[in-house]
């Protein structure tokens, strides 16, 4: 790993009260809130970047839902800089982002991760039919 990725996970462990967070041999670390959210982080050393993704729901056959997701992606209007995507071969919708750990102070990287978690929760609520579509203000 790198100093930046180690510092990030150490700080995230403190913020989330999850001691011992670490990357596995594939440079992946997962955190889960059962019944709510699963987040996968993958450290990409050649990019100095942490790739973060979370499944937020299922697309299904509703064309209006697909339009809503695409509109949310346009200029990140409903994703705050993250991207909604569809897993190949499935109907699972993911929220994805990359955090440049080598370029950002650890505190700012934690803020971006926290914002990602908040956006993912909003999309989980929307795709479950419990809330309105997230919109950036």
PDB file of C-alpha atoms in Angstrom:
ATOM      1  CA  UNK A   1       0.000   0.000   0.000  1.00  0.00           C
ATOM      2  CA  UNK A   2       1.065   3.613   0.281  1.00  0.00           C
ATOM      3  CA  UNK A   3       1.333   6.104   3.096  1.00  0.00           C
ATOM      4  CA  UNK A   4      -1.733   7.914   1.713  1.00  0.00           C
ATOM      5  CA  UNK A   5      -3.872   4.768   1.600  1.00  0.00           C
ATOM      6  CA  UNK A   6      -2.667   3.666   5.054  1.00  0.00           C
ATOM      7  CA  UNK A   7      -3.391   7.116   6.530  1.00  0.00           C
ATOM      8  CA  UNK A   8      -6.832   7.131   4.919  1.00  0.00           C
ATOM      9  CA  UNK A   9      -7.855   3.731   6.336  1.00  0.00           C
ATOM     10  CA  UNK A  10      -6.415   4.589   9.742  1.00  0.00           C
ATOM     11  CA  UNK A  11      -8.457   7.820   9.842  1.00  0.00           C
ATOM     12  CA  UNK A  12     -11.559   6.101   8.466  1.00  0.00           C
ATOM     13  CA  UNK A  13     -11.237   3.435  11.174  1.00  0.00           C
ATOM     14  CA  UNK A  14     -11.368   6.180  13.793  1.00  0.00           C
ATOM     15  CA  UNK A  15     -14.231   8.109  12.156  1.00  0.00           C
ATOM     16  CA  UNK A  16     -16.363   4.991  11.702  1.00  0.00           C
ATOM     17  CA  UNK A  17     -15.361   3.389  15.020  1.00  0.00           C
ATOM     18  CA  UNK A  18     -14.219   0.287  13.120  1.00  0.00           C
ATOM     19  CA  UNK A  19     -10.747  -0.519  14.411  1.00  0.00           C
ATOM     20  CA  UNK A  20      -8.467  -2.529  12.212  1.00  0.00           C
ATOM     21  CA  UNK A  21      -9.767  -1.617   8.757  1.00  0.00           C
ATOM     22  CA  UNK A  22      -7.236  -2.820   6.214  1.00  0.00           C
ATOM     23  CA  UNK A  23      -6.869  -3.752   2.588  1.00  0.00           C
ATOM     24  CA  UNK A  24      -6.685  -7.441   1.715  1.00  0.00           C
ATOM     25  CA  UNK A  25      -4.072  -8.958  -0.615  1.00  0.00           C
ATOM     26  CA  UNK A  26      -6.086  -7.660  -3.612  1.00  0.00           C
ATOM     27  CA  UNK A  27      -5.981  -4.114  -2.160  1.00  0.00           C
ATOM     28  CA  UNK A  28      -9.729  -4.240  -1.372  1.00  0.00           C
ATOM     29  CA  UNK A  29     -11.489  -3.224   1.838  1.00  0.00           C
ATOM     30  CA  UNK A  30     -15.227  -3.584   2.389  1.00  0.00           C
ATOM     31  CA  UNK A  31     -17.437  -1.992   5.006  1.00  0.00           C
ATOM     32  CA  UNK A  32     -21.042  -2.934   5.555  1.00  0.00           C
ATOM     33  CA  UNK A  33     -24.033  -1.687   7.435  1.00  0.00           C
ATOM     34  CA  UNK A  34     -26.301  -4.768   7.394  1.00  0.00           C
ATOM     35  CA  UNK A  35     -29.605  -4.125   5.676  1.00  0.00           C
ATOM     36  CA  UNK A  36     -28.499  -0.669   4.614  1.00  0.00           C
ATOM     37  CA  UNK A  37     -25.282  -0.272   2.639  1.00  0.00           C
ATOM     38  CA  UNK A  38     -22.254  -2.240   1.442  1.00  0.00           C
ATOM     39  CA  UNK A  39     -19.221  -0.269   0.327  1.00  0.00           C
ATOM     40  CA  UNK A  40     -16.203  -1.653  -1.484  1.00  0.00           C
ATOM     41  CA  UNK A  41     -12.954   0.308  -1.661  1.00  0.00           C
ATOM     42  CA  UNK A  42     -10.132  -0.702  -3.954  1.00  0.00           C
ATOM     43  CA  UNK A  43      -6.708   0.926  -3.817  1.00  0.00           C
ATOM     44  CA  UNK A  44      -5.211   1.444  -7.301  1.00  0.00           C
ATOM     45  CA  UNK A  45      -1.565   2.334  -6.599  1.00  0.00           C
ATOM     46  CA  UNK A  46      -0.571   3.187 -10.174  1.00  0.00           C
ATOM     47  CA  UNK A  47      -3.282   5.879 -10.152  1.00  0.00           C
ATOM     48  CA  UNK A  48      -2.861   6.919  -6.507  1.00  0.00           C
ATOM     49  CA  UNK A  49      -6.594   6.518  -6.349  1.00  0.00           C
ATOM     50  CA  UNK A  50      -9.136   4.809  -4.172  1.00  0.00           C
ATOM     51  CA  UNK A  51     -12.057   3.461  -6.199  1.00  0.00           C
ATOM     52  CA  UNK A  52     -15.255   3.301  -4.149  1.00  0.00           C
ATOM     53  CA  UNK A  53     -18.516   1.617  -5.107  1.00  0.00           C
ATOM     54  CA  UNK A  54     -21.777   0.664  -3.467  1.00  0.00           C
ATOM     55  CA  UNK A  55     -24.821  -1.182  -4.807  1.00  0.00           C
ATOM     56  CA  UNK A  56     -27.832   1.097  -4.377  1.00  0.00           C
ATOM     57  CA  UNK A  57     -30.676  -0.903  -5.919  1.00  0.00           C
ATOM     58  CA  UNK A  58     -32.111  -2.596  -8.974  1.00  0.00           C
ATOM     59  CA  UNK A  59     -32.990  -0.985 -12.300  1.00  0.00           C
ATOM     60  CA  UNK A  60     -35.932  -3.153 -13.290  1.00  0.00           C
ATOM     61  CA  UNK A  61     -37.997  -2.510 -16.421  1.00  0.00           C
ATOM     62  CA  UNK A  62     -39.312   0.988 -15.684  1.00  0.00           C
ATOM     63  CA  UNK A  63     -38.071   3.330 -18.443  1.00  0.00           C
ATOM     64  CA  UNK A  64     -38.751   6.354 -16.230  1.00  0.00           C
ATOM     65  CA  UNK A  65     -36.334   5.022 -13.630  1.00  0.00           C
ATOM     66  CA  UNK A  66     -33.632   4.698 -16.276  1.00  0.00           C
ATOM     67  CA  UNK A  67     -34.325   8.298 -17.365  1.00  0.00           C
ATOM     68  CA  UNK A  68     -34.088   9.485 -13.752  1.00  0.00           C
ATOM     69  CA  UNK A  69     -30.718   7.769 -13.305  1.00  0.00           C
ATOM     70  CA  UNK A  70     -29.351   9.210 -16.539  1.00  0.00           C
ATOM     71  CA  UNK A  71     -30.581  12.715 -15.650  1.00  0.00           C
ATOM     72  CA  UNK A  72     -28.924  12.397 -12.233  1.00  0.00           C
ATOM     73  CA  UNK A  73     -25.613  11.552 -13.930  1.00  0.00           C
ATOM     74  CA  UNK A  74     -25.799  14.520 -16.326  1.00  0.00           C
ATOM     75  CA  UNK A  75     -23.309  17.045 -14.936  1.00  0.00           C
ATOM     76  CA  UNK A  76     -23.643  15.100 -11.665  1.00  0.00           C
ATOM     77  CA  UNK A  77     -26.986  16.824 -10.983  1.00  0.00           C
ATOM     78  CA  UNK A  78     -28.092  14.116  -8.547  1.00  0.00           C
ATOM     79  CA  UNK A  79     -24.828  12.461  -7.615  1.00  0.00           C
ATOM     80  CA  UNK A  80     -22.569  15.206  -6.205  1.00  0.00           C
ATOM     81  CA  UNK A  81     -19.665  14.155  -8.410  1.00  0.00           C
ATOM     82  CA  UNK A  82     -20.165  10.415  -8.149  1.00  0.00           C
ATOM     83  CA  UNK A  83     -21.464   8.255 -11.004  1.00  0.00           C
ATOM     84  CA  UNK A  84     -24.415   5.895 -11.199  1.00  0.00           C
ATOM     85  CA  UNK A  85     -23.734   2.772 -13.230  1.00  0.00           C
ATOM     86  CA  UNK A  86     -25.229  -0.566 -14.117  1.00  0.00           C
ATOM     87  CA  UNK A  87     -23.356  -3.786 -13.373  1.00  0.00           C
ATOM     88  CA  UNK A  88     -22.766  -5.729 -16.580  1.00  0.00           C
ATOM     89  CA  UNK A  89     -25.096  -8.697 -16.948  1.00  0.00           C
ATOM     90  CA  UNK A  90     -27.382  -7.651 -14.072  1.00  0.00           C
ATOM     91  CA  UNK A  91     -29.910  -4.971 -13.172  1.00  0.00           C
ATOM     92  CA  UNK A  92     -27.867  -3.862 -10.139  1.00  0.00           C
ATOM     93  CA  UNK A  93     -27.297  -0.113  -9.956  1.00  0.00           C
ATOM     94  CA  UNK A  94     -24.070   1.059  -8.327  1.00  0.00           C
ATOM     95  CA  UNK A  95     -22.824   4.424  -7.182  1.00  0.00           C
ATOM     96  CA  UNK A  96     -19.118   4.799  -7.956  1.00  0.00           C
ATOM     97  CA  UNK A  97     -16.388   7.360  -7.371  1.00  0.00           C
ATOM     98  CA  UNK A  98     -12.640   7.734  -7.234  1.00  0.00           C
ATOM     99  CA  UNK A  99     -10.753   9.564  -4.494  1.00  0.00           C
ATOM    100  CA  UNK A 100      -7.237  10.779  -5.303  1.00  0.00           C
ATOM    101  CA  UNK A 101      -5.565   9.863  -2.017  1.00  0.00           C
ATOM    102  CA  UNK A 102      -2.095  10.820  -3.277  1.00  0.00           C
ATOM    103  CA  UNK A 103      -3.332  14.329  -4.126  1.00  0.00           C
ATOM    104  CA  UNK A 104      -5.622  15.167  -1.206  1.00  0.00           C
ATOM    105  CA  UNK A 105      -5.107  15.733   2.489  1.00  0.00           C
ATOM    106  CA  UNK A 106      -6.491  12.781   4.458  1.00  0.00           C
ATOM    107  CA  UNK A 107      -9.195  14.937   6.071  1.00  0.00           C
ATOM    108  CA  UNK A 108     -10.529  16.010   2.684  1.00  0.00           C
ATOM    109  CA  UNK A 109     -10.477  12.401   1.431  1.00  0.00           C
ATOM    110  CA  UNK A 110     -12.533  11.387   4.491  1.00  0.00           C
ATOM    111  CA  UNK A 111     -15.019  14.188   3.699  1.00  0.00           C
ATOM    112  CA  UNK A 112     -15.365  12.899   0.120  1.00  0.00           C
ATOM    113  CA  UNK A 113     -15.893   9.347   1.390  1.00  0.00           C
ATOM    114  CA  UNK A 114     -18.522  10.560   3.876  1.00  0.00           C
ATOM    115  CA  UNK A 115     -20.284  12.484   1.105  1.00  0.00           C
ATOM    116  CA  UNK A 116     -20.230   9.324  -1.048  1.00  0.00           C
ATOM    117  CA  UNK A 117     -21.863   7.319   1.770  1.00  0.00           C
ATOM    118  CA  UNK A 118     -24.551   9.995   2.163  1.00  0.00           C
ATOM    119  CA  UNK A 119     -25.270  10.043  -1.588  1.00  0.00           C
ATOM    120  CA  UNK A 120     -25.398   6.228  -1.686  1.00  0.00           C
ATOM    121  CA  UNK A 121     -27.889   6.181   1.201  1.00  0.00           C
ATOM    122  CA  UNK A 122     -30.083   8.679  -0.629  1.00  0.00           C
ATOM    123  CA  UNK A 123     -30.090   6.521  -3.774  1.00  0.00           C
ATOM    124  CA  UNK A 124     -30.814   3.363  -1.759  1.00  0.00           C
ATOM    125  CA  UNK A 125     -33.850   5.150  -0.312  1.00  0.00           C
ATOM    126  CA  UNK A 126     -35.004   6.365  -3.702  1.00  0.00           C
ATOM    127  CA  UNK A 127     -34.598   3.016  -5.475  1.00  0.00           C
ATOM    128  CA  UNK A 128     -36.420   1.284  -2.603  1.00  0.00           C
ATOM    129  CA  UNK A 129     -39.316   3.699  -3.180  1.00  0.00           C
ATOM    130  CA  UNK A 130     -38.942   5.484   0.137  1.00  0.00           C
ATOM    131  CA  UNK A 131     -37.657   8.932  -0.880  1.00  0.00           C
ATOM    132  CA  UNK A 132     -37.508  11.413  -3.754  1.00  0.00           C
ATOM    133  CA  UNK A 133     -34.601  11.262  -6.198  1.00  0.00           C
ATOM    134  CA  UNK A 134     -31.521  13.007  -4.810  1.00  0.00           C
ATOM    135  CA  UNK A 135     -30.794  16.346  -6.422  1.00  0.00           C
ATOM    136  CA  UNK A 136     -27.693  18.439  -5.923  1.00  0.00           C
ATOM    137  CA  UNK A 137     -28.319  22.016  -4.835  1.00  0.00           C
TER     138      UNK A 137
END
